[in-house]
Coordinates of C-alpha atoms in Angstrom, one line a residue:
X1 CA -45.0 30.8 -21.6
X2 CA -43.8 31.6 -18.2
X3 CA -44.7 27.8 -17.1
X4 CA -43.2 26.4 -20.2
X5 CA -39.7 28.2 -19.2
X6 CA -40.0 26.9 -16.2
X7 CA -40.4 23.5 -17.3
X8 CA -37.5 23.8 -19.9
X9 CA -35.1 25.5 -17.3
X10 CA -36.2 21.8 -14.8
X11 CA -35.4 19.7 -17.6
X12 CA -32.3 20.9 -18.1
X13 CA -31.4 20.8 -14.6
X14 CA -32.2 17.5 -14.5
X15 CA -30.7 15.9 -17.4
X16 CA -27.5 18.0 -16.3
X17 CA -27.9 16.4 -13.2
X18 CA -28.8 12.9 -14.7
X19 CA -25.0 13.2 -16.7
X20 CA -23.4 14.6 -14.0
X21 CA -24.7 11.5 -12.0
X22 CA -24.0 8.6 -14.5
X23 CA -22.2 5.7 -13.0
X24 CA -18.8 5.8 -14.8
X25 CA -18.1 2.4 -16.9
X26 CA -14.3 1.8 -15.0
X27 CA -12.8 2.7 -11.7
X28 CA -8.9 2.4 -11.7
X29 CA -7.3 2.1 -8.3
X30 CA -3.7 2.7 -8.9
X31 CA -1.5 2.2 -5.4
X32 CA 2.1 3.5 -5.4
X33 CA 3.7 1.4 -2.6
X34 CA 6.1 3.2 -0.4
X35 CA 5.0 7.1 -2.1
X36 CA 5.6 10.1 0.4
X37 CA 3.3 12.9 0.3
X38 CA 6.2 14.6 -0.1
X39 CA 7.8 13.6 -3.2
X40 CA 5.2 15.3 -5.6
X41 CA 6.3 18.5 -4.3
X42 CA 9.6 17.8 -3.9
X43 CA 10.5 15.8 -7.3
X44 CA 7.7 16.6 -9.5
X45 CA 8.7 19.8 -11.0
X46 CA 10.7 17.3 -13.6
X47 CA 7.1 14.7 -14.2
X48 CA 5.1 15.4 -17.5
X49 CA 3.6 12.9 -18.1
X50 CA 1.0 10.8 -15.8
X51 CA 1.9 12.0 -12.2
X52 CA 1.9 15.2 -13.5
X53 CA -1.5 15.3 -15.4
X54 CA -3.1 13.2 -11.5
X55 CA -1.4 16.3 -9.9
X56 CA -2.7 19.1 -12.1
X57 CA -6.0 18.0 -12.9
X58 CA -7.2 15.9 -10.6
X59 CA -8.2 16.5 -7.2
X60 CA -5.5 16.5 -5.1
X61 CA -5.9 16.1 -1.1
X62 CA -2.4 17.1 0.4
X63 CA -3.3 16.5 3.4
X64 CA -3.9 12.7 4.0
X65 CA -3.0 10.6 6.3
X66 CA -3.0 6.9 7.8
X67 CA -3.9 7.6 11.3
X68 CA -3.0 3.8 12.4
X69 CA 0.9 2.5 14.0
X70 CA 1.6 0.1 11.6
X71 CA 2.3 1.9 8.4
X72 CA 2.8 -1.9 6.5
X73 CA 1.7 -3.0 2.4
X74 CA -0.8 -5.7 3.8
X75 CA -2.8 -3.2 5.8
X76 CA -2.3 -0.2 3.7
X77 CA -3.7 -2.2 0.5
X78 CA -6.7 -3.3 2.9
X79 CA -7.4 -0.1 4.4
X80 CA -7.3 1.4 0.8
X81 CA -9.8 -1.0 -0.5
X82 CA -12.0 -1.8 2.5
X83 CA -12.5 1.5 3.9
X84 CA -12.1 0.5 7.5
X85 CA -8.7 0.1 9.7
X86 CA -6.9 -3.2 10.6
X87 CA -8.6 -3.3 13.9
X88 CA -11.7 -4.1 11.6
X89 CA -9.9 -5.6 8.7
X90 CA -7.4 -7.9 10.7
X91 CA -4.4 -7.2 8.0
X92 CA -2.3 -5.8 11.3
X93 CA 1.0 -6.7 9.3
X94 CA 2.6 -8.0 6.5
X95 CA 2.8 -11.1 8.7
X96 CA 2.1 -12.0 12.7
X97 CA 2.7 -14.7 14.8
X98 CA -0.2 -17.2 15.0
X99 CA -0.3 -18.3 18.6
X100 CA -2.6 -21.4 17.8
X101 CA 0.3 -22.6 15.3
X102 CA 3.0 -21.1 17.1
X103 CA 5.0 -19.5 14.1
X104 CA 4.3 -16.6 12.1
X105 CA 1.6 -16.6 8.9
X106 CA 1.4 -14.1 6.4
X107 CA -1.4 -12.1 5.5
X108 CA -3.1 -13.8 2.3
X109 CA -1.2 -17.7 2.8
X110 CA -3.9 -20.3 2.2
X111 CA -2.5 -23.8 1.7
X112 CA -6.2 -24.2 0.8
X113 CA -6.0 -22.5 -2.3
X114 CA -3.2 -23.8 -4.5
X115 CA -1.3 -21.5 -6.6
X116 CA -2.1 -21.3 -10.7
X117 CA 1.0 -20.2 -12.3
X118 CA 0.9 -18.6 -16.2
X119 CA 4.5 -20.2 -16.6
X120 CA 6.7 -22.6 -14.5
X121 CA 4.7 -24.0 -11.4
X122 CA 5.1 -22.9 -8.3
X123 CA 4.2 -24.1 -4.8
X124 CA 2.0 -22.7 -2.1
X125 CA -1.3 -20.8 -2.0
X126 CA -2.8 -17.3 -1.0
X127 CA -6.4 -15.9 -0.6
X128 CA -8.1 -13.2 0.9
X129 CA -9.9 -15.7 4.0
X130 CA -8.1 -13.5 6.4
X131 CA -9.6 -10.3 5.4
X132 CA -12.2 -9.5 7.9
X133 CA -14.4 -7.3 6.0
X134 CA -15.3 -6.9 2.0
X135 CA -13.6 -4.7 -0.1
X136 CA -15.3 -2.1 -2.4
X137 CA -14.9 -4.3 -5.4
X138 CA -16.6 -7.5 -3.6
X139 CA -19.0 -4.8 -2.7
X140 CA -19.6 -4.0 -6.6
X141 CA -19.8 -7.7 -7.4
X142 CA -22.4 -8.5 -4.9
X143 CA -24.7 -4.9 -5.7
X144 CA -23.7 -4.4 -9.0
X145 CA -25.6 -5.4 -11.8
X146 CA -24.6 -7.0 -14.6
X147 CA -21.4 -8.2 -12.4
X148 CA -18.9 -6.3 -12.8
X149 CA -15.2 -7.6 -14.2
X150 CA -12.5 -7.3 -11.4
X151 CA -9.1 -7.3 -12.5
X152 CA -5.2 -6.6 -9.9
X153 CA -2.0 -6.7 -11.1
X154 CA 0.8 -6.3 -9.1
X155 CA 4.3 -8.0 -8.8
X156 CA 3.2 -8.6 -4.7
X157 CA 0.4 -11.3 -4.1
X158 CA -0.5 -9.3 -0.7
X159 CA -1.1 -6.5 -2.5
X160 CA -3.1 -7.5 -6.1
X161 CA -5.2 -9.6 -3.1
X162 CA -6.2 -7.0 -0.5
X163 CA -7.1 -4.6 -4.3
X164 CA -9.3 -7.7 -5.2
X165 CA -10.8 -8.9 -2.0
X166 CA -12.4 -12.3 -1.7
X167 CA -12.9 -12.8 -5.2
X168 CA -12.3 -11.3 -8.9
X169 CA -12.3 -11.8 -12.7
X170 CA -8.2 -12.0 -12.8
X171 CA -6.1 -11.1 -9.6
X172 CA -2.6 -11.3 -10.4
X173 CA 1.0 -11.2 -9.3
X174 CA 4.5 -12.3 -9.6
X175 CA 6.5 -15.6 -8.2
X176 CA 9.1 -17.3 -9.5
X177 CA 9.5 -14.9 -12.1
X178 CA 5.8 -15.9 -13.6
X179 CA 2.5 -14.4 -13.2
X180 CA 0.6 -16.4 -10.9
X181 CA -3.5 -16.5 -9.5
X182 CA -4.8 -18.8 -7.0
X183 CA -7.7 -21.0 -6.8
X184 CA -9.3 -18.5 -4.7
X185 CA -10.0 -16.5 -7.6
X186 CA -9.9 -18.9 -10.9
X187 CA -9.9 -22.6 -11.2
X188 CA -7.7 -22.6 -14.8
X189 CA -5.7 -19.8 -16.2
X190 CA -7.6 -17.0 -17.8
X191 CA -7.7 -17.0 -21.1
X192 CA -8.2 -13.1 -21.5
X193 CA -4.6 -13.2 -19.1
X194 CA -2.9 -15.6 -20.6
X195 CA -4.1 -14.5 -24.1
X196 CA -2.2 -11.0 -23.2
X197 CA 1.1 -12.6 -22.1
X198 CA 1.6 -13.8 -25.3
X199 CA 1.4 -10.6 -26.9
X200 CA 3.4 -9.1 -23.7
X201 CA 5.8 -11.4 -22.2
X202 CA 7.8 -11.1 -19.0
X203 CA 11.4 -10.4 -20.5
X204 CA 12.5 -9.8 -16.8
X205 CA 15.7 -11.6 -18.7
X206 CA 16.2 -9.1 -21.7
X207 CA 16.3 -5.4 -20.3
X208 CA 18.9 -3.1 -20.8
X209 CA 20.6 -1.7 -17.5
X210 CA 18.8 0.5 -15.3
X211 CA 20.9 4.3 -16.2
X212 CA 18.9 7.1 -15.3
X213 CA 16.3 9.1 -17.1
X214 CA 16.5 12.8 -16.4
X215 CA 19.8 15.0 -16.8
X216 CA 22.2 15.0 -14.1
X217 CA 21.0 18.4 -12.7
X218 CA 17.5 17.0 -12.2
X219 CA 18.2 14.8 -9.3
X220 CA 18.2 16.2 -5.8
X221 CA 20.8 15.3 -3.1
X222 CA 24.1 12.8 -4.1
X223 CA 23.9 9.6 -5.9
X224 CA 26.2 8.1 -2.9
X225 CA 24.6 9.1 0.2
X226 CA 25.9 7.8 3.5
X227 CA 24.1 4.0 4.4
X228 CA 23.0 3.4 1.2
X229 CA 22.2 -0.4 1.0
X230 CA 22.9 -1.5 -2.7
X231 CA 21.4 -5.2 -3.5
X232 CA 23.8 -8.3 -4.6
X233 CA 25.8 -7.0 -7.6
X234 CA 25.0 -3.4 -7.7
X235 CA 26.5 0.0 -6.8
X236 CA 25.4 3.0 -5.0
X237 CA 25.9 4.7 -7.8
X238 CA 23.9 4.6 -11.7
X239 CA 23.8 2.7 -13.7
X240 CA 22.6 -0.4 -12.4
X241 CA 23.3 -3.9 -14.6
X242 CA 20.1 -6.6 -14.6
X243 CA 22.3 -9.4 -15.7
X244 CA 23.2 -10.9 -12.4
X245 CA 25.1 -13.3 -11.2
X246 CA 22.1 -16.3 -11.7
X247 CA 19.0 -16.8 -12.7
X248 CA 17.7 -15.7 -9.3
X249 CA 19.5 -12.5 -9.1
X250 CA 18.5 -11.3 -12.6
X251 CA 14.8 -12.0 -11.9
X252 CA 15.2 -10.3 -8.3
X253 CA 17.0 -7.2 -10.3
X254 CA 14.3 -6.7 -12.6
X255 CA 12.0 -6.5 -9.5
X256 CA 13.9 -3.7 -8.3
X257 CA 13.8 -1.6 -11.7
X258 CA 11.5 1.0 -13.2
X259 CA 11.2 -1.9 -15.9
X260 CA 8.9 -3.9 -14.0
X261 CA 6.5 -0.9 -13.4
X262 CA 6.7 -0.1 -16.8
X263 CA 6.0 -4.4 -17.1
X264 CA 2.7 -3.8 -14.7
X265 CA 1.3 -0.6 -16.7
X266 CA 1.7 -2.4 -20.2
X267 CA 0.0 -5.1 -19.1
X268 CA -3.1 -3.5 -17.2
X269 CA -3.6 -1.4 -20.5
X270 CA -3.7 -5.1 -22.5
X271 CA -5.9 -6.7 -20.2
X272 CA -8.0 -3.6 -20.4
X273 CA -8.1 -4.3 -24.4
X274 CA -8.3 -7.8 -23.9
X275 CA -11.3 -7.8 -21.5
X276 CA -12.7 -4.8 -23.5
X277 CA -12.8 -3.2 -19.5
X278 CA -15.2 -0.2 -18.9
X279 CA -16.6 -0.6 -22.5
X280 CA -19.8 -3.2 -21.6
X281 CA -23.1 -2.2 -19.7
X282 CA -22.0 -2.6 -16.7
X283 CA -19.0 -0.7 -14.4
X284 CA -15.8 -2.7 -14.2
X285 CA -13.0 -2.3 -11.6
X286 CA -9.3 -2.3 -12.9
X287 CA -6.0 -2.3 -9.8
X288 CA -2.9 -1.8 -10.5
X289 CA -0.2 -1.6 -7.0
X290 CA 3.3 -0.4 -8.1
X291 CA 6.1 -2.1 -6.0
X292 CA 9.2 -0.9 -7.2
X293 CA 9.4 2.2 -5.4
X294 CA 9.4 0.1 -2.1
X295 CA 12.2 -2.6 -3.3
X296 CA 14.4 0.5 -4.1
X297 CA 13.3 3.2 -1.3
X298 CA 13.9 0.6 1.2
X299 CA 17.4 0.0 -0.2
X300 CA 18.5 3.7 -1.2
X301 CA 16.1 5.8 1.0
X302 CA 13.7 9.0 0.5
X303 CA 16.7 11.2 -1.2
X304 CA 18.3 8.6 -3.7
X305 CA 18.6 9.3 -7.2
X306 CA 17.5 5.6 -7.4
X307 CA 14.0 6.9 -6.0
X308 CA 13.8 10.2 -7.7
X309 CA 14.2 8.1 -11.0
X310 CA 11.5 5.2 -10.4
X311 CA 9.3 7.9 -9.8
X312 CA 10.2 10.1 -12.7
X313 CA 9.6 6.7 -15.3
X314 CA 6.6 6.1 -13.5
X315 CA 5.5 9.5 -14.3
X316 CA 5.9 8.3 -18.2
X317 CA 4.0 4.7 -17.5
X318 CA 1.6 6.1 -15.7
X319 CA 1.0 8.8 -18.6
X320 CA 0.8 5.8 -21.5
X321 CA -1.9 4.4 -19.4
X322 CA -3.6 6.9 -19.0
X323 CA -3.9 8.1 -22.2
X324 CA -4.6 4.3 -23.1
X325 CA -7.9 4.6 -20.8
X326 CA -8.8 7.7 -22.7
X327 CA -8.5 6.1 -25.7
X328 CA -10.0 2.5 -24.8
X329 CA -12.7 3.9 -22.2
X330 CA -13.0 7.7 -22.9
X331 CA -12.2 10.2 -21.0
X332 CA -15.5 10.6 -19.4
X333 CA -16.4 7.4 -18.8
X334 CA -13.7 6.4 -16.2
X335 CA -12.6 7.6 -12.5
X336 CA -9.1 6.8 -11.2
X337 CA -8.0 7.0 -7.6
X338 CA -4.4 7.0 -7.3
X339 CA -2.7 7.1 -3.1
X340 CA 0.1 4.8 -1.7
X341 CA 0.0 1.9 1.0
X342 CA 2.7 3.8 3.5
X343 CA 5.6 6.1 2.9
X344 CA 9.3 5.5 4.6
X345 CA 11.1 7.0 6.9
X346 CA 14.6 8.4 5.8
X347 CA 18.0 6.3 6.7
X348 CA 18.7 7.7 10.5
X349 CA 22.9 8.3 9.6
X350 CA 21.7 10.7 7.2
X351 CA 19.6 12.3 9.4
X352 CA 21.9 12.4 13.0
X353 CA 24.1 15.5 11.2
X354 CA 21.4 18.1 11.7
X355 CA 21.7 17.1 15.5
X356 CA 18.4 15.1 15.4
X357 CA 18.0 11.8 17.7
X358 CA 18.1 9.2 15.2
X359 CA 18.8 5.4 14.9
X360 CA 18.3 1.7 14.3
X361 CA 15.9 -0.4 17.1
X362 CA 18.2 -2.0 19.4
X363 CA 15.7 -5.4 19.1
X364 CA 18.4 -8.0 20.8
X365 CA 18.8 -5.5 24.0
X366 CA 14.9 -5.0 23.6
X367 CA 14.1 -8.8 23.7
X368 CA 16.9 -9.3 27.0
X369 CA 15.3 -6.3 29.0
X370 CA 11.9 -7.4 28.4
X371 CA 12.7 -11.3 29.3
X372 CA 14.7 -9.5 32.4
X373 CA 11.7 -7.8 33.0
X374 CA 9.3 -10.6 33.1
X375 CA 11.3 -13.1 35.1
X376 CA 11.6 -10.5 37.8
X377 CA 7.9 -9.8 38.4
X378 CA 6.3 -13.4 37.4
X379 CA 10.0 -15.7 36.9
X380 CA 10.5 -18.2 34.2
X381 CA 12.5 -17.9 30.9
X382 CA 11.8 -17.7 27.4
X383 CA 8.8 -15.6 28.2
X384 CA 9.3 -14.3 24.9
X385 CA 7.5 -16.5 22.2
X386 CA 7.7 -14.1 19.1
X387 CA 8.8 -10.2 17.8
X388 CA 7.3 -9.6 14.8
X389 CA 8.3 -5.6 14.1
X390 CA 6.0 -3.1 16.4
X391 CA 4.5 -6.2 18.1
X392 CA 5.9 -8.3 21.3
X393 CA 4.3 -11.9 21.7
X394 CA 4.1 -13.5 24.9
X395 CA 4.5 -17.4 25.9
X396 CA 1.5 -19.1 26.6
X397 CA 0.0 -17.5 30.4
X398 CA 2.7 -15.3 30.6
X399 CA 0.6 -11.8 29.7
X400 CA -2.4 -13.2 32.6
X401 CA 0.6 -14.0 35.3
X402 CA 1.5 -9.8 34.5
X403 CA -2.2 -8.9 34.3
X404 CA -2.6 -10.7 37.5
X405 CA 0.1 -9.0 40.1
X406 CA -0.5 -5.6 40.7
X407 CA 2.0 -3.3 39.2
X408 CA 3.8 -5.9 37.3
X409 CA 2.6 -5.2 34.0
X410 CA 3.2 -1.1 34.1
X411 CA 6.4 -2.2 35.4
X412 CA 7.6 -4.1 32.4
X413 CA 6.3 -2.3 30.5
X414 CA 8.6 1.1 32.0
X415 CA 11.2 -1.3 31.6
X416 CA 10.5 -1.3 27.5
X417 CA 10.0 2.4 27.3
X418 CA 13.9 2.4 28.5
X419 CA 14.9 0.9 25.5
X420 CA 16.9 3.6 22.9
X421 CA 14.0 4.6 20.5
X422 CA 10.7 3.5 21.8
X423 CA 8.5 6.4 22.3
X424 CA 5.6 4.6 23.8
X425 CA 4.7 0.8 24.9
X426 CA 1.1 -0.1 25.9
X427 CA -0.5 -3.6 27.0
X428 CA -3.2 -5.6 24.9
X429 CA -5.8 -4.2 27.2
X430 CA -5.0 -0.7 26.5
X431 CA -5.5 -0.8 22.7
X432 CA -8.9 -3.0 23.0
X433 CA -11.4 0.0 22.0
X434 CA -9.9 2.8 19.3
X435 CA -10.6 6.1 21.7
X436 CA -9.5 9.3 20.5
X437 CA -9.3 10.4 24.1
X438 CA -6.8 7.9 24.5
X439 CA -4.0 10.4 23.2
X440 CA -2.5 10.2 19.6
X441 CA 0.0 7.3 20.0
X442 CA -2.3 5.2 22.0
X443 CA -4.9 5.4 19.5
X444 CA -2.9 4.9 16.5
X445 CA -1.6 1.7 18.5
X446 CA -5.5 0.7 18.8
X447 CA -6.6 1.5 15.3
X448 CA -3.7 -1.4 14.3
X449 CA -4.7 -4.1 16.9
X450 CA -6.3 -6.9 16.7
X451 CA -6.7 -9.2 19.9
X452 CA -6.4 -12.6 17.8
X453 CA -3.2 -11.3 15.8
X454 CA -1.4 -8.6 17.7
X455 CA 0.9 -8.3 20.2
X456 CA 0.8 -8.6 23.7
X457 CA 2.7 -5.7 24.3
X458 CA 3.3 -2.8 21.0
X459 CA 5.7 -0.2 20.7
X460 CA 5.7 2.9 19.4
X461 CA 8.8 4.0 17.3
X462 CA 10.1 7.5 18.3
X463 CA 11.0 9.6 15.2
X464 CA 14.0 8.5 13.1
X465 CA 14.6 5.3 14.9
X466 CA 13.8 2.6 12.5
X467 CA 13.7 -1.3 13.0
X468 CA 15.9 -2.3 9.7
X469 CA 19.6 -3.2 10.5
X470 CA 20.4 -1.8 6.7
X471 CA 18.7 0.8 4.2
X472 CA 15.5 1.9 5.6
X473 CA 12.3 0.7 6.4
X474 CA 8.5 2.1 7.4
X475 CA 5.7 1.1 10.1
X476 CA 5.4 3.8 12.1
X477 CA 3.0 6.7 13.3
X478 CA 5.4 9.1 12.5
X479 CA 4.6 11.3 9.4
X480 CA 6.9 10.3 7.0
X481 CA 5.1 6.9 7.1
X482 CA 1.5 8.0 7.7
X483 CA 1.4 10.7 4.8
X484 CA 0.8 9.7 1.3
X485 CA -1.2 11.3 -1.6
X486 CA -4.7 10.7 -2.6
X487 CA -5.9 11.8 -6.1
X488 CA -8.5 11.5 -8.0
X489 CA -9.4 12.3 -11.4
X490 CA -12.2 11.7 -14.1
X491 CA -15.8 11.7 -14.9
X492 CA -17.3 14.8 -12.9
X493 CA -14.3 15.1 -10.5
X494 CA -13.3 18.8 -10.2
X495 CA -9.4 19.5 -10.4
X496 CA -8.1 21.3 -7.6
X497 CA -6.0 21.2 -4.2
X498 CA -7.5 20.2 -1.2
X499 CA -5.6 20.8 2.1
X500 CA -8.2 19.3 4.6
X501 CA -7.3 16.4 6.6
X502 CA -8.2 13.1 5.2
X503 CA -7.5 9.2 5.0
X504 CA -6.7 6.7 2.5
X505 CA -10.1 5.2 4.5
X506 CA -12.1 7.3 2.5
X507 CA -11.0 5.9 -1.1
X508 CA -13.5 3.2 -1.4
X509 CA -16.6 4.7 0.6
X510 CA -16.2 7.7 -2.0
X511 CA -15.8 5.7 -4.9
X512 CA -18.5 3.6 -3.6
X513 CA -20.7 6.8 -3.9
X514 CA -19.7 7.3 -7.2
X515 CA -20.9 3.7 -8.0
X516 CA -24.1 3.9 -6.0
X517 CA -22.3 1.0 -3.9
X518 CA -22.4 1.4 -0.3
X519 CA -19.7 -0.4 2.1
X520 CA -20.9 -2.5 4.9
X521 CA -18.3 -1.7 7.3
X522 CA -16.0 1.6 6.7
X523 CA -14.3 3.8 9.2
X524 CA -13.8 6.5 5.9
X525 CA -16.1 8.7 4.7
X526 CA -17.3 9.9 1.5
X527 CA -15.3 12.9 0.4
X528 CA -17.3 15.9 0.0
X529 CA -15.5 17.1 -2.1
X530 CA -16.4 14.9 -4.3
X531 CA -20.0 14.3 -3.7
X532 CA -21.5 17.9 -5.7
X533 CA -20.7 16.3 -9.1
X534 CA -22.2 12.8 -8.8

């Protein structure tokens, strides 16, 4: 009897265990580009519906961080999906200056891989070919069997890209007020796509104005704050018309309005339908990147009721898709992962009243002190080919003639640390290796370089000082723009607050443990937090 207990108390163990460690049938990556950490605790009190339920019962790590300079959508999206930092991943900005072309490329352009537009057509081509390393769901499609569907959305292409990697089912975004895919990913429309856009159109054309959602007493701060940039034909102030003076404008408007995230949450719970995602034998992968809070942070800033509004109707799209996924999937059969790219740092004339140094990067003095600097250690002019942001490109030579003459290089570069709002400059050879020892800015510098696409010389923003001449912008290693949130919620993930120190790295190696998928090159780890229950 005693030995039969025993066996029935292991068997139990075991299939507890065996359910605990089932593969879940759909991982949801949901990005929130431009989301403070901040913001849940300082605007969520009025959220009920989807932030809120991520926030109260999911697990919740308030403590994470990008530890890299260049705080940009391109290499946030990659970091979130690969694992591993744009040293590894190669997605240093948004764009760079190619020195083989001479002129600057973005991060996904492919003229390789023409566009496939689900309405008027559209020139140009994107793809992942830059991407340096795989991201987790490349990594489910190649270990994964049966193969698992891969579907973005997102109104960016860099960003419904970097979510996808080199390859998926349906990768998505927006131009020229269509959805559009490339050839990278489909050959022909897809019919479970196009199939859903009849059924859910893009009425970027027929939305009411944009008047705000909560009471007046629920918004924080004014709804005219000092420097607020409003867009061609709005106000500082609700409510916001979409009708705009063209075509152009009313698309662009509707860009810049809860409507389109409540567009992108409609149509990831259709295509979920559609493509009957998380409901086959195998484990799917669904992406969904939110832009609107980053059209309208970096036009109102942090405090705006504009802000404090997308986020409280994202709450409620976020909530219907949810609750669609319970529905469609079940409840226990999916694991989301929600986090953000990079936050923002506040507009500097609202901060210089508490007596704060604050400000806008003086780039023109910045480029004539540099050249200055140059010609008087090594002569010539136009030694500057390129500024692109937090990285200083160098004519052909010019960085070896520096390296060359002792002195001349720490000299020029004393000569940029002068400059009003630089906190730090270092030299290509300086950021080569990430080292920890190297001190905090100099490694953050290192974990965002890349010797083919970076800078010959990178700056460090000092706190506050921003490089957008209006509105506000991000990119730094300052904490407004490193910290972001990272929840996750679903099958055998335990709800609580976690206050240890952690990266948006460690997304895709933990969901990859989840999966029984390991990454072949991450700089995250798998959350331990999250490892008891699977």
């Amino acid at each position: 009897m005693k030995r039969l207990a025993f066996f029935l108390a292991s068997l139990a163990t075991l299939v507890a265990s065996s359910a605990h460690a089932a593969r879940p049938k759909l991982v949801v990556l949901l990005v929130v580009d431009q989301m403070r950490a901040d913001y849940i605790d300082s605007y969520g009190a009025a959220w009920k519906g989807g932030l809120h339920r991520l926030t109260t019962q999911g697990a919740y790590f308030t403590n994470a961080a990008y530890p890299y300079l260049q705080t940009i959508t391109c290499a946030g999206h990659a970091t979130v999906s690969t694992g591993s930092y744009p040293y590894a991943h190669g997605m240093v900005q948004n764009a760079w200056f190619d020195r083989a072309s001479g002129k600057s490329v973005t991060c996904t352009e492919d003229a390789g891989k023409s566009l496939i537009s689900y309405g008027t057509p559209v020139p140009g081509g994107d793809s992942a070919q830059r991407l340096l390393v795989p991201s987790l769901a490349d990594e489910m499609r190649a270990q994964l069997f049966p193969a698992p569907r891969v579907v973005t959305l997102s109104l960016k292409a860099r960003s419904a890209i970097m979510m996808a990697g080199h390859g998926g089912t349906s990768v998505a975004w927006t131009d020229g007020g269509a959805l559009v895919t490339s050839r990278a990913f489909a050959q022909a429309p897809v019919p479970a796509l196009t199939e859903s856009l009849k059924r859910l159109p893009i009425a970027w054309d027929k939305v009411p104005a944009w008047t705000p959602l909560l009471p007046p007493k629920a918004y924080a701060f004014a709804d005219d704050a000092p420097e607020e940039h409003s867009p061609s034909g709005w106000t500082r102030t609700f409510p916001h018309k979409l009708q705009g003076a063209s075509v152009g404008e009313t698309m662009a408007n509707w860009t810049r309005s809860p409507y389109a995230d409540e567009y992108f949450g409609n149509l990831a719970i259709e295509m979920v339908k559609a493509m009957k995602l998380g409901q086959g034998p195998g484990a799917d992968f669904l992406g969904v990147s939110f832009s609107v809070l980053d059209l309208v942070g970096h036009a109102y800033g942090p405090r705006s009721h504009e802000v404090q509004d997308v986020l409280a109707r994202l709450d409620v799209t976020l909530g219907h898709l949810l609750a669609a996924l319970d529905q469609a999937v079940g409840k226990n059969n999916y694991v989301v992962a929600l986090t953000a790219d990079h936050g923002v740092s506040p507009l500097p004339e609202q901060v210089t009243p508490t007596g704060v140094s604050a400000g806008r990067l003086p780039f023109a003095r910045l480029k004539a002190d540099l050249e200055a600097a140059i010609a008087k250690e090594v002569g010539g002019q136009n030694n500057v080919a390129a500024m692109v942001y937090t990285d200083l490109y160098l004519g052909r030579g010019v960085y070896g003639k520096l390296a060359a003459k002792p002195g001349a290089l720490e000299r020029v570069l004393a000569a940029v640390r002068k400059v009003p709002g630089i906190a730090a400059a270092f030299a290509a050879d300086q950021l080569l290796t990430p080292k920890r020892s190297d001190g905090e800015l100099q490694y953050a510098a290192q974990l965002s370089y890349h010797p083919e696409r970076s800078g010959d010389i990178v700056i460090v923003p000092a706190p506050y000082w921003i490089a957008a001449d209006a509105g506000t912008t991000h990119g730094t290693a300052n904490g407004y723009d490193q910290r972001v949130p990272i929840i996750f919620m679903g099958a055998g993930i335990k709800a609580g607050r976690q206050a240890r120190r952690v990266s948006p790295a460690d997304i895709a190696p933990s969901l990859g443990h989840i999966l029984g998928v390991t990454l072949s090159h991450a700089d995250g780890e798998v959350l331990p937090e999250l490892q008891a229950a699977h």
